[in-house]
PDB file of C-alpha atoms and ligand atoms in Angstrom:
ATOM      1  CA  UNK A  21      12.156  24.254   4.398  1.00 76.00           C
ATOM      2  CA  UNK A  22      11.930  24.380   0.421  1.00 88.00           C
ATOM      3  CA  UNK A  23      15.361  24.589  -0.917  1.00 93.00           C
ATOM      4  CA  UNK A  24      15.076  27.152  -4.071  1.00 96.00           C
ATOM      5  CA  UNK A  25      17.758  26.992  -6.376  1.00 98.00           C
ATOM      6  CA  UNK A  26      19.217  29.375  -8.705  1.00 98.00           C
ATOM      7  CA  UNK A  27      18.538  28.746 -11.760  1.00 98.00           C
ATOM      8  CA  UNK A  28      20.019  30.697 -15.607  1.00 98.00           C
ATOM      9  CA  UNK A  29      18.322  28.323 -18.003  1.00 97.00           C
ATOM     10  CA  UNK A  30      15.772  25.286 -17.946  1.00 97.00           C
ATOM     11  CA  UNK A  31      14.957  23.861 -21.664  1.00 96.00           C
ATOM     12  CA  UNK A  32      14.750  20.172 -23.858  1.00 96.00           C
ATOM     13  CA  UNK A  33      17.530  19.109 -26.080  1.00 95.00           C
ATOM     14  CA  UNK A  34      19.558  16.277 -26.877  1.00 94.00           C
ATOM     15  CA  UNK A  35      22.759  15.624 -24.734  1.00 93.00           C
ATOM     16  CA  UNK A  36      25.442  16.582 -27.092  1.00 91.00           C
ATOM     17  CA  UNK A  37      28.126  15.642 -24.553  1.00 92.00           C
ATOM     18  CA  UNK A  38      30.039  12.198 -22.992  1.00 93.00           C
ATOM     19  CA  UNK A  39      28.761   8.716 -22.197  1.00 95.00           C
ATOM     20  CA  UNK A  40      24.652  10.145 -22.449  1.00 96.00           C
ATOM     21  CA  UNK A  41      25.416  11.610 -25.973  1.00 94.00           C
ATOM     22  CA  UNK A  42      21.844  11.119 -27.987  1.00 92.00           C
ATOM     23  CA  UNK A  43      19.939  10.881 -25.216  1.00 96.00           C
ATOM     24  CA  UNK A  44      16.671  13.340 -25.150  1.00 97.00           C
ATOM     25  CA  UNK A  45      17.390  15.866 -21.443  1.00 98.00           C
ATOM     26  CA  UNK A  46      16.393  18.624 -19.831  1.00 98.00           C
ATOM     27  CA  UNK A  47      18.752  20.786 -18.852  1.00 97.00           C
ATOM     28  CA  UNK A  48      18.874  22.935 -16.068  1.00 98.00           C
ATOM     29  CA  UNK A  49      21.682  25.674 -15.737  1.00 98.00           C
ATOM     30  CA  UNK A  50      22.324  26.866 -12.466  1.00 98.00           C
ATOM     31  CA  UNK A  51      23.760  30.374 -12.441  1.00 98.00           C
ATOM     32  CA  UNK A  52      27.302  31.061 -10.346  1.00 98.00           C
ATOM     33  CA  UNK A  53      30.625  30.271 -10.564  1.00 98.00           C
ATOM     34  CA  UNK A  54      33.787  31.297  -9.536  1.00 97.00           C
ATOM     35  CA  UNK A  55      36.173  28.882 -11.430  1.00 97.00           C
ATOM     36  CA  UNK A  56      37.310  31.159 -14.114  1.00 96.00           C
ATOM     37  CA  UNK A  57      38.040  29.378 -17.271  1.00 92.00           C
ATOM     38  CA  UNK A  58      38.997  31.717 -19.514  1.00 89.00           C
ATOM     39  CA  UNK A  59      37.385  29.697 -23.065  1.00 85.00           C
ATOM     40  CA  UNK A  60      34.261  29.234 -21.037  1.00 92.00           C
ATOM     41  CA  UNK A  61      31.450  29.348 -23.521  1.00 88.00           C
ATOM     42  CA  UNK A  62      29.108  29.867 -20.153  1.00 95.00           C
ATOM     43  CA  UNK A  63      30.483  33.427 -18.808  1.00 97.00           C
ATOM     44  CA  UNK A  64      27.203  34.811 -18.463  1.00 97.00           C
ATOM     45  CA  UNK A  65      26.746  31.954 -14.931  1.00 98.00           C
ATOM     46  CA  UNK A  66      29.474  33.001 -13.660  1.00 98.00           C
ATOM     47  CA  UNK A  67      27.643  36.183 -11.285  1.00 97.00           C
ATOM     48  CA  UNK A  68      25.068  36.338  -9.036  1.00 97.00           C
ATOM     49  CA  UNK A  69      23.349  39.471  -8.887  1.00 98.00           C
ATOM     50  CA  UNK A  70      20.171  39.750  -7.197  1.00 97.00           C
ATOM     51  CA  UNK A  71      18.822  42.956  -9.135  1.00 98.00           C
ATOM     52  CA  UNK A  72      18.660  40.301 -12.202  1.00 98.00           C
ATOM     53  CA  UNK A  73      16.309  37.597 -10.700  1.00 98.00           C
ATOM     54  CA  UNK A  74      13.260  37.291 -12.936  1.00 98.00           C
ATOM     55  CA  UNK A  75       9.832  35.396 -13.144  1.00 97.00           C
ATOM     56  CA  UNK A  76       9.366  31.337 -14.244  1.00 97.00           C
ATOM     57  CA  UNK A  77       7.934  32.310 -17.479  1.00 96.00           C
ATOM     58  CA  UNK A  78      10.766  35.098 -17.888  1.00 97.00           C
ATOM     59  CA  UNK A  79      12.862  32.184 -17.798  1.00 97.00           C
ATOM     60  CA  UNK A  80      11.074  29.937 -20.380  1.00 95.00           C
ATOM     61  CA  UNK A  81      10.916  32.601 -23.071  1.00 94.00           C
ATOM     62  CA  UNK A  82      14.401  33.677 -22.518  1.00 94.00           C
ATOM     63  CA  UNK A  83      15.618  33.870 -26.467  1.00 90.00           C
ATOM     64  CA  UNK A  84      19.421  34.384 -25.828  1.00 93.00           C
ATOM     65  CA  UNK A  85      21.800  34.523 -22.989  1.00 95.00           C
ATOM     66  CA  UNK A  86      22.009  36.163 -20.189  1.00 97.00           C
ATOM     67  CA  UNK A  87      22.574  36.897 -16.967  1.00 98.00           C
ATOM     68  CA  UNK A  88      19.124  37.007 -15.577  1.00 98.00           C
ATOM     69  CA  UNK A  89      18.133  33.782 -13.419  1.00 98.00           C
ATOM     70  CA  UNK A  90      15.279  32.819 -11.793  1.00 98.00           C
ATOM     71  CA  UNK A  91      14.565  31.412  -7.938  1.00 98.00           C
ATOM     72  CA  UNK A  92      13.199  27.627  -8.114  1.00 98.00           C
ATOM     73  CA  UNK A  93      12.098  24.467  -6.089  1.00 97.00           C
ATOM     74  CA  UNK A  94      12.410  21.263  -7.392  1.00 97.00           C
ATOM     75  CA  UNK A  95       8.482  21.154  -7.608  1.00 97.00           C
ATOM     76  CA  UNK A  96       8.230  24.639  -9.247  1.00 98.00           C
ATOM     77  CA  UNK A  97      10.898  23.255 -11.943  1.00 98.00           C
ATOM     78  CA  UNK A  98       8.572  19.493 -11.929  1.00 98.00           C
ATOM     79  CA  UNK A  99       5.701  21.982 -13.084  1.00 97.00           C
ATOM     80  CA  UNK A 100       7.283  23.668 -15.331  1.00 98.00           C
ATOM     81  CA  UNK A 101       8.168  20.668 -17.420  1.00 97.00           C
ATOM     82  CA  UNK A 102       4.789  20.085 -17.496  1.00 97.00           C
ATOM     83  CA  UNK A 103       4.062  23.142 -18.853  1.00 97.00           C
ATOM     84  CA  UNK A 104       6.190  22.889 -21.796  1.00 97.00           C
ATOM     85  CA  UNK A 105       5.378  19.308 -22.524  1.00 98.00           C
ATOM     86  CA  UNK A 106       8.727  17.847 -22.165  1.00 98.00           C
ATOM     87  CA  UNK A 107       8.995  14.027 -22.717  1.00 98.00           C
ATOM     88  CA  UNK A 108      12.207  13.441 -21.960  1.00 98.00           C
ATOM     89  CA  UNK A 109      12.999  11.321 -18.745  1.00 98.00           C
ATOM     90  CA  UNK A 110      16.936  11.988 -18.163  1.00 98.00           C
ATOM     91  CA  UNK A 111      17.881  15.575 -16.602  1.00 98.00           C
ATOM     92  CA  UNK A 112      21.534  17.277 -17.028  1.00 98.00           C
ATOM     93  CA  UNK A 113      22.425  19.722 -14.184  1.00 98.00           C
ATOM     94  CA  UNK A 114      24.798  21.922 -15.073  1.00 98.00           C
ATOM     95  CA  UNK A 115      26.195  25.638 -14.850  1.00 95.00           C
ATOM     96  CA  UNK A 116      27.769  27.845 -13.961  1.00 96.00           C
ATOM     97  CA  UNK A 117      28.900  25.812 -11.091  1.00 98.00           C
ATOM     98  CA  UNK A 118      26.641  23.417 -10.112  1.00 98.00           C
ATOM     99  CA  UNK A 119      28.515  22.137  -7.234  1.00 98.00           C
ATOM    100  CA  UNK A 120      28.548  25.170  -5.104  1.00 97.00           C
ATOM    101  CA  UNK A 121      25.199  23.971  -3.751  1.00 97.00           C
ATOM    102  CA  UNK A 122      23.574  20.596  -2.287  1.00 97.00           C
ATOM    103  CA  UNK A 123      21.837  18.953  -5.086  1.00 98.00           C
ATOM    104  CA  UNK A 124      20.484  16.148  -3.374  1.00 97.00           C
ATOM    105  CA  UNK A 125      17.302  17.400  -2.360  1.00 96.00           C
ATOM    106  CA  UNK A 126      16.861  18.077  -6.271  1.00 97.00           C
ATOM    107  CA  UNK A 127      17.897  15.089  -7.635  1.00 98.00           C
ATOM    108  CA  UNK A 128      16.116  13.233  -5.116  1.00 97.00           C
ATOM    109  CA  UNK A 129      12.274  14.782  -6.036  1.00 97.00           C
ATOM    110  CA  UNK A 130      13.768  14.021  -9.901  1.00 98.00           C
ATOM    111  CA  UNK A 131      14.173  10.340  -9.304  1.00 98.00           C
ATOM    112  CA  UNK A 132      11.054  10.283  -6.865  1.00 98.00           C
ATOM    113  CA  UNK A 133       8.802  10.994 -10.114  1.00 98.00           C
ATOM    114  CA  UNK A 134      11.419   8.741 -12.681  1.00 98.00           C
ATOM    115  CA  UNK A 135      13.435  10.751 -14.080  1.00 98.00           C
ATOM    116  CA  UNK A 136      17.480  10.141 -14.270  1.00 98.00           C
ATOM    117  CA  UNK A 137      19.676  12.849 -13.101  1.00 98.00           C
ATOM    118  CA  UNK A 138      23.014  13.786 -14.171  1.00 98.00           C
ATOM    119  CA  UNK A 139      25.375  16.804 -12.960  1.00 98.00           C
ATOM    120  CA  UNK A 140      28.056  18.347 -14.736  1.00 97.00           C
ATOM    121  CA  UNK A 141      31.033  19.961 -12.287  1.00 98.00           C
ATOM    122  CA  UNK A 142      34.267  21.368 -12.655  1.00 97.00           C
ATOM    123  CA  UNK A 143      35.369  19.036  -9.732  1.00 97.00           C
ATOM    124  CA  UNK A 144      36.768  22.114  -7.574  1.00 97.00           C
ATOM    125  CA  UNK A 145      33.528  21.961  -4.954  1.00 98.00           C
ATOM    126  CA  UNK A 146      32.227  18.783  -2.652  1.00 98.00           C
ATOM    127  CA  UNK A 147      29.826  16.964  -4.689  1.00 98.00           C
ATOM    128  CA  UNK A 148      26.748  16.373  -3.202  1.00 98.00           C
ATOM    129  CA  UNK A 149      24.383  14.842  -4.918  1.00 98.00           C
ATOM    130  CA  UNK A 150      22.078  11.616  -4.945  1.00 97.00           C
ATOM    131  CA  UNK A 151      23.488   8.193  -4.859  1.00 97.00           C
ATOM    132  CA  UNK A 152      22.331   7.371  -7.907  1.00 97.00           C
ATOM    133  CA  UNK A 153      23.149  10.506 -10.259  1.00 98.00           C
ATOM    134  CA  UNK A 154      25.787  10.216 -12.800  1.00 98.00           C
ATOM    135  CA  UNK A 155      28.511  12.722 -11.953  1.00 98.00           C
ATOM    136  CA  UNK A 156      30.569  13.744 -14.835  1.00 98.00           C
ATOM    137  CA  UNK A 157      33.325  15.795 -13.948  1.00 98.00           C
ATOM    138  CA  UNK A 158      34.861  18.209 -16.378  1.00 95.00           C
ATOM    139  CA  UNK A 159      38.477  18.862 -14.352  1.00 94.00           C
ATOM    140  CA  UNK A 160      39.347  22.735 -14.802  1.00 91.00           C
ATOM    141  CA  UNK A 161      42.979  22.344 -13.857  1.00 88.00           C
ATOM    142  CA  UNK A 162      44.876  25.639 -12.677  1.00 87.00           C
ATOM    143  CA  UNK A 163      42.082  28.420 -13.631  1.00 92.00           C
ATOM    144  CA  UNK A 164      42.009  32.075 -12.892  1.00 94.00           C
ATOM    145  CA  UNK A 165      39.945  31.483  -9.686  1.00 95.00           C
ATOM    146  CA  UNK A 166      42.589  29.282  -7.926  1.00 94.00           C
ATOM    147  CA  UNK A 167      40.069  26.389  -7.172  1.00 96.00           C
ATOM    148  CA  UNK A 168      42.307  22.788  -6.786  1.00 95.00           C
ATOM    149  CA  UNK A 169      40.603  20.299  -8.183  1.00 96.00           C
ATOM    150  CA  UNK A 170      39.351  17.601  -4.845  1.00 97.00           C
ATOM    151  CA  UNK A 171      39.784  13.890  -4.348  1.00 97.00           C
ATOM    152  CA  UNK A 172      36.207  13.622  -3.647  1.00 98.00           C
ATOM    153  CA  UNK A 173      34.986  14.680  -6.571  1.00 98.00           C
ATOM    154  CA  UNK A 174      37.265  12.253  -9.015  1.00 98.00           C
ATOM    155  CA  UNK A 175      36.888   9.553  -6.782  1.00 98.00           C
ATOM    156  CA  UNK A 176      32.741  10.309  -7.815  1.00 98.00           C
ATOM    157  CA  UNK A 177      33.256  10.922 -11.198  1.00 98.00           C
ATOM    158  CA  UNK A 178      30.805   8.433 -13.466  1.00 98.00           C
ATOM    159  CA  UNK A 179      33.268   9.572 -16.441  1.00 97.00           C
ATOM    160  CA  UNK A 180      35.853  11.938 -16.170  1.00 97.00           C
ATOM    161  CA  UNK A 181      35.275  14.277 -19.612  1.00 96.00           C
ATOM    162  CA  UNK A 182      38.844  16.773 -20.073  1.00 93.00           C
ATOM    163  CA  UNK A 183      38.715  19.650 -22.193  1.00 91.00           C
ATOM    164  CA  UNK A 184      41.535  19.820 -24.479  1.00 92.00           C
ATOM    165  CA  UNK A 185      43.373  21.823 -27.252  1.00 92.00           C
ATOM    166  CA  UNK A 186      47.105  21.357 -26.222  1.00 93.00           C
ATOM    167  CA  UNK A 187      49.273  19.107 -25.087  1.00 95.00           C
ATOM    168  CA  UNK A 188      49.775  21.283 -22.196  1.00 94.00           C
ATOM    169  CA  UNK A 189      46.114  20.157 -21.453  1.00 93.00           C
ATOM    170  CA  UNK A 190      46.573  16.401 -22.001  1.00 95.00           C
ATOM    171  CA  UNK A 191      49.589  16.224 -19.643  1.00 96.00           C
ATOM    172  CA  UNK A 192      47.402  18.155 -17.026  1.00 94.00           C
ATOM    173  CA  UNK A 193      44.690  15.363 -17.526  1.00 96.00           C
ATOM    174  CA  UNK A 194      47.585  12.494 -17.245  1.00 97.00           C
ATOM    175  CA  UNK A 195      49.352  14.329 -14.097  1.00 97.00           C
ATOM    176  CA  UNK A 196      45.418  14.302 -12.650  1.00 97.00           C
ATOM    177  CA  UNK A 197      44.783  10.940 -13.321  1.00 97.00           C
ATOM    178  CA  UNK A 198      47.778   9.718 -11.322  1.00 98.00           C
ATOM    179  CA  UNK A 199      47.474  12.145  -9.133  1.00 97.00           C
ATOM    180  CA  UNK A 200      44.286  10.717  -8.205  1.00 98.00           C
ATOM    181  CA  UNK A 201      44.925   7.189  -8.814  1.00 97.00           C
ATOM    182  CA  UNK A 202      42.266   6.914 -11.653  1.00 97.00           C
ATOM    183  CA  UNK A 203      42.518   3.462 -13.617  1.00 94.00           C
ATOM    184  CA  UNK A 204      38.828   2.403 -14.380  1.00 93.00           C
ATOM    185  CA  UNK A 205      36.524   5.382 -15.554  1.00 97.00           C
ATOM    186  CA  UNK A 206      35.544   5.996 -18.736  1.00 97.00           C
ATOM    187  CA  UNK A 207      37.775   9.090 -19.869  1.00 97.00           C
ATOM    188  CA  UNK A 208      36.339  11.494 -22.482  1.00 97.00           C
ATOM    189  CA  UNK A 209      38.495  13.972 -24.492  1.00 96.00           C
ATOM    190  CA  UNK A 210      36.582  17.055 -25.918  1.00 92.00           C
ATOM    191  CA  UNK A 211      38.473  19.098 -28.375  1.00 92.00           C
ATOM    192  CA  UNK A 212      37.693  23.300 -27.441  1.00 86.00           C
ATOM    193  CA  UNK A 213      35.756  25.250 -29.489  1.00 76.00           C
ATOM    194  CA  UNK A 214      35.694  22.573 -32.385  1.00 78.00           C
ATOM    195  CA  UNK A 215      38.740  23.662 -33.797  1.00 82.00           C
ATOM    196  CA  UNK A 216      40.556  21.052 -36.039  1.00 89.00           C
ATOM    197  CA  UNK A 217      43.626  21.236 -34.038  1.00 91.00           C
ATOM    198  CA  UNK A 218      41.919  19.966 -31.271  1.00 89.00           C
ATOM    199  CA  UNK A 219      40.214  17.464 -32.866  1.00 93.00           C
ATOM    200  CA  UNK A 220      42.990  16.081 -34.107  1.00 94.00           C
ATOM    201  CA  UNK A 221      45.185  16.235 -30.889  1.00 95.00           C
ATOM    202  CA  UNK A 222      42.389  14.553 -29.015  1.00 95.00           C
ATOM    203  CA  UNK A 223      41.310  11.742 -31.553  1.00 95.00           C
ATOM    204  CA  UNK A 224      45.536  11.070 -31.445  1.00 96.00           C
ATOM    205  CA  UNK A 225      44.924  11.385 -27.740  1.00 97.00           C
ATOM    206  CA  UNK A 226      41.838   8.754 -27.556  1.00 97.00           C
ATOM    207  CA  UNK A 227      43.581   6.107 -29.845  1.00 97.00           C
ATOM    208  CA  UNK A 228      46.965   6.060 -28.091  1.00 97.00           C
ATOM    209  CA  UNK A 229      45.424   5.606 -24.436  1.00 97.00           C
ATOM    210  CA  UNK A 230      42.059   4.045 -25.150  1.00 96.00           C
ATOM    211  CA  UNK A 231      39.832   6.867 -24.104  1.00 97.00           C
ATOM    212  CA  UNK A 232      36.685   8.213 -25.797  1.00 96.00           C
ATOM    213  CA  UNK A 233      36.118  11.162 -27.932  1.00 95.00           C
ATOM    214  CA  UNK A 234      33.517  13.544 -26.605  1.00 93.00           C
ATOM    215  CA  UNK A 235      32.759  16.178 -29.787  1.00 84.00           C
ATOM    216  CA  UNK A 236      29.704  18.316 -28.818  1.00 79.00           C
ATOM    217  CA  UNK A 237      27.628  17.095 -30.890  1.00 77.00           C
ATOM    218  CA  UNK A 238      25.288  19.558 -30.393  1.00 77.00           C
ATOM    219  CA  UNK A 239      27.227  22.506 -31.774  1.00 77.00           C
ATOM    220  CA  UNK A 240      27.914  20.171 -34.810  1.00 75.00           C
ATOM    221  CA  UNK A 241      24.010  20.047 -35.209  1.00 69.00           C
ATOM    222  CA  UNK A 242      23.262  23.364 -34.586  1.00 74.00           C
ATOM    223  CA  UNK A 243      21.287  22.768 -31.337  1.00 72.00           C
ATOM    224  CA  UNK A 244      20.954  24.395 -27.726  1.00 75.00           C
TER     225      UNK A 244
HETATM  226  S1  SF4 B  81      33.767  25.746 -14.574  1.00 85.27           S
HETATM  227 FE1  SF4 B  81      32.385  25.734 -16.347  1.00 85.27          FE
HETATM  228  S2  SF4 B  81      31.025  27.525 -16.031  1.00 85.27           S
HETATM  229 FE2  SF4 B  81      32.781  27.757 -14.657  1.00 85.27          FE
HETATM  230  S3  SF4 B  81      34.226  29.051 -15.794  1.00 85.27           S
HETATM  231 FE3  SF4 B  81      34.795  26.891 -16.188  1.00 85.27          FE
HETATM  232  S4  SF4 B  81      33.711  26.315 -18.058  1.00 85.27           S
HETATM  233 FE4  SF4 B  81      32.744  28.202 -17.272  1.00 85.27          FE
END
């Protein structure tokens, strides 16, 4: 049977974000989640309501956020990039959620036809995924929706990328990393919300345990 997925936004940019910063993507935002982070810049993912499903090409000419998502296969999203001409060959998965559902028949079609595949998850749902995609988890540590944050998905993790605009936020990551016995991934810090504060605590942060500074460079640029 044809797995459909759920799907809030599909559309070409640069990956602003972690070790892939630079690289031309196409992004796919699944809608749902249930995490609760109360900065989340995503809010409109977080429901799933049916009366809001909409066509393919409501989807593609969507100007701003919203709730709305559309149903898709892999395929139907493989034609769609088509459509719009889209040359880039590395895709970002990402939510909402993306996690609450089995990616692998996804990412498999992807890398059937060439294309890379990366996912983006909060770590609080089994990752399951291709053997190949690059799994960056972004750990949301003690949220509203009471999600832990699982073994499975750090031991994963490609890079390990922590939001961060306290300290409160880089002992979390530290008490994590133990937790979880985490010695050799690349770890990314990414100030919230670009506020200097941030930026400074996590450039401290980098140069004091030899981790990487993740700054959205895409907000910086004034891209999608
Ligand atoms: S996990 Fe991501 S999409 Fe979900 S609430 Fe947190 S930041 Fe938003």
């Amino acid at each position: 049977m044809t797995v459909k997925y759920k799907i809030n936004e599909l559309f070409q940019t640069i990956q602003g974000e972690g070790a892939f910063t630079g690289q031309p993507s196409i992004f796919i935002r699944l809608q749902g989640c249930p995490v609760g982070c109360s900065w989340c810049d995503t809010k409109h993912t977080w429901e799933i309501d049916p009366s809001l499903v909409i066509s393919s090409t409501d989807l593609l000419n969507k100007k701003q956020e919203s709730e709305h998502w559309s149903q898709l296969s892999a395929d139907d999203m493989v034609k769609l990039f088509k459509l719009q001409n889209y040359s880039a060959r590395h895709i970002v998965i990402t939510g909402g959620e993306p996690c609450m559902v089995d990616l692998t028949p996804l990412c498999d079609t992807f890398e059937s036809l060439g294309y890379s595949c990366q996912i983006e998850t909060s770590g609080t749902f089994e990752i399951k995924t291709s053997k190949n995609c690059w799994v960056t988890v972004s750990p949301k540590v003690n949220m509203k929706g009471g999600y832990a944050i699982l073994n499975s998905a750090m031991q994963r993790a490609n890079e390990i990328k922590h939001p961060v605009a306290t300290e409160q936020h880089v002992d979390d990551l530290k008490a994590l990393l133990s937790e979880h016995n985490i010695t050799d991934k690349p770890i990314y810090l990414q100030p919230i919300s670009q506020k200097q504060r941030a930026t400074e605590l996590a450039i401290q942060t980098c140069i004091e345990n030899n981790w990487r500074l993740s700054i959205q460079v895409h907000k910086y640029i004034g891209i999608e």
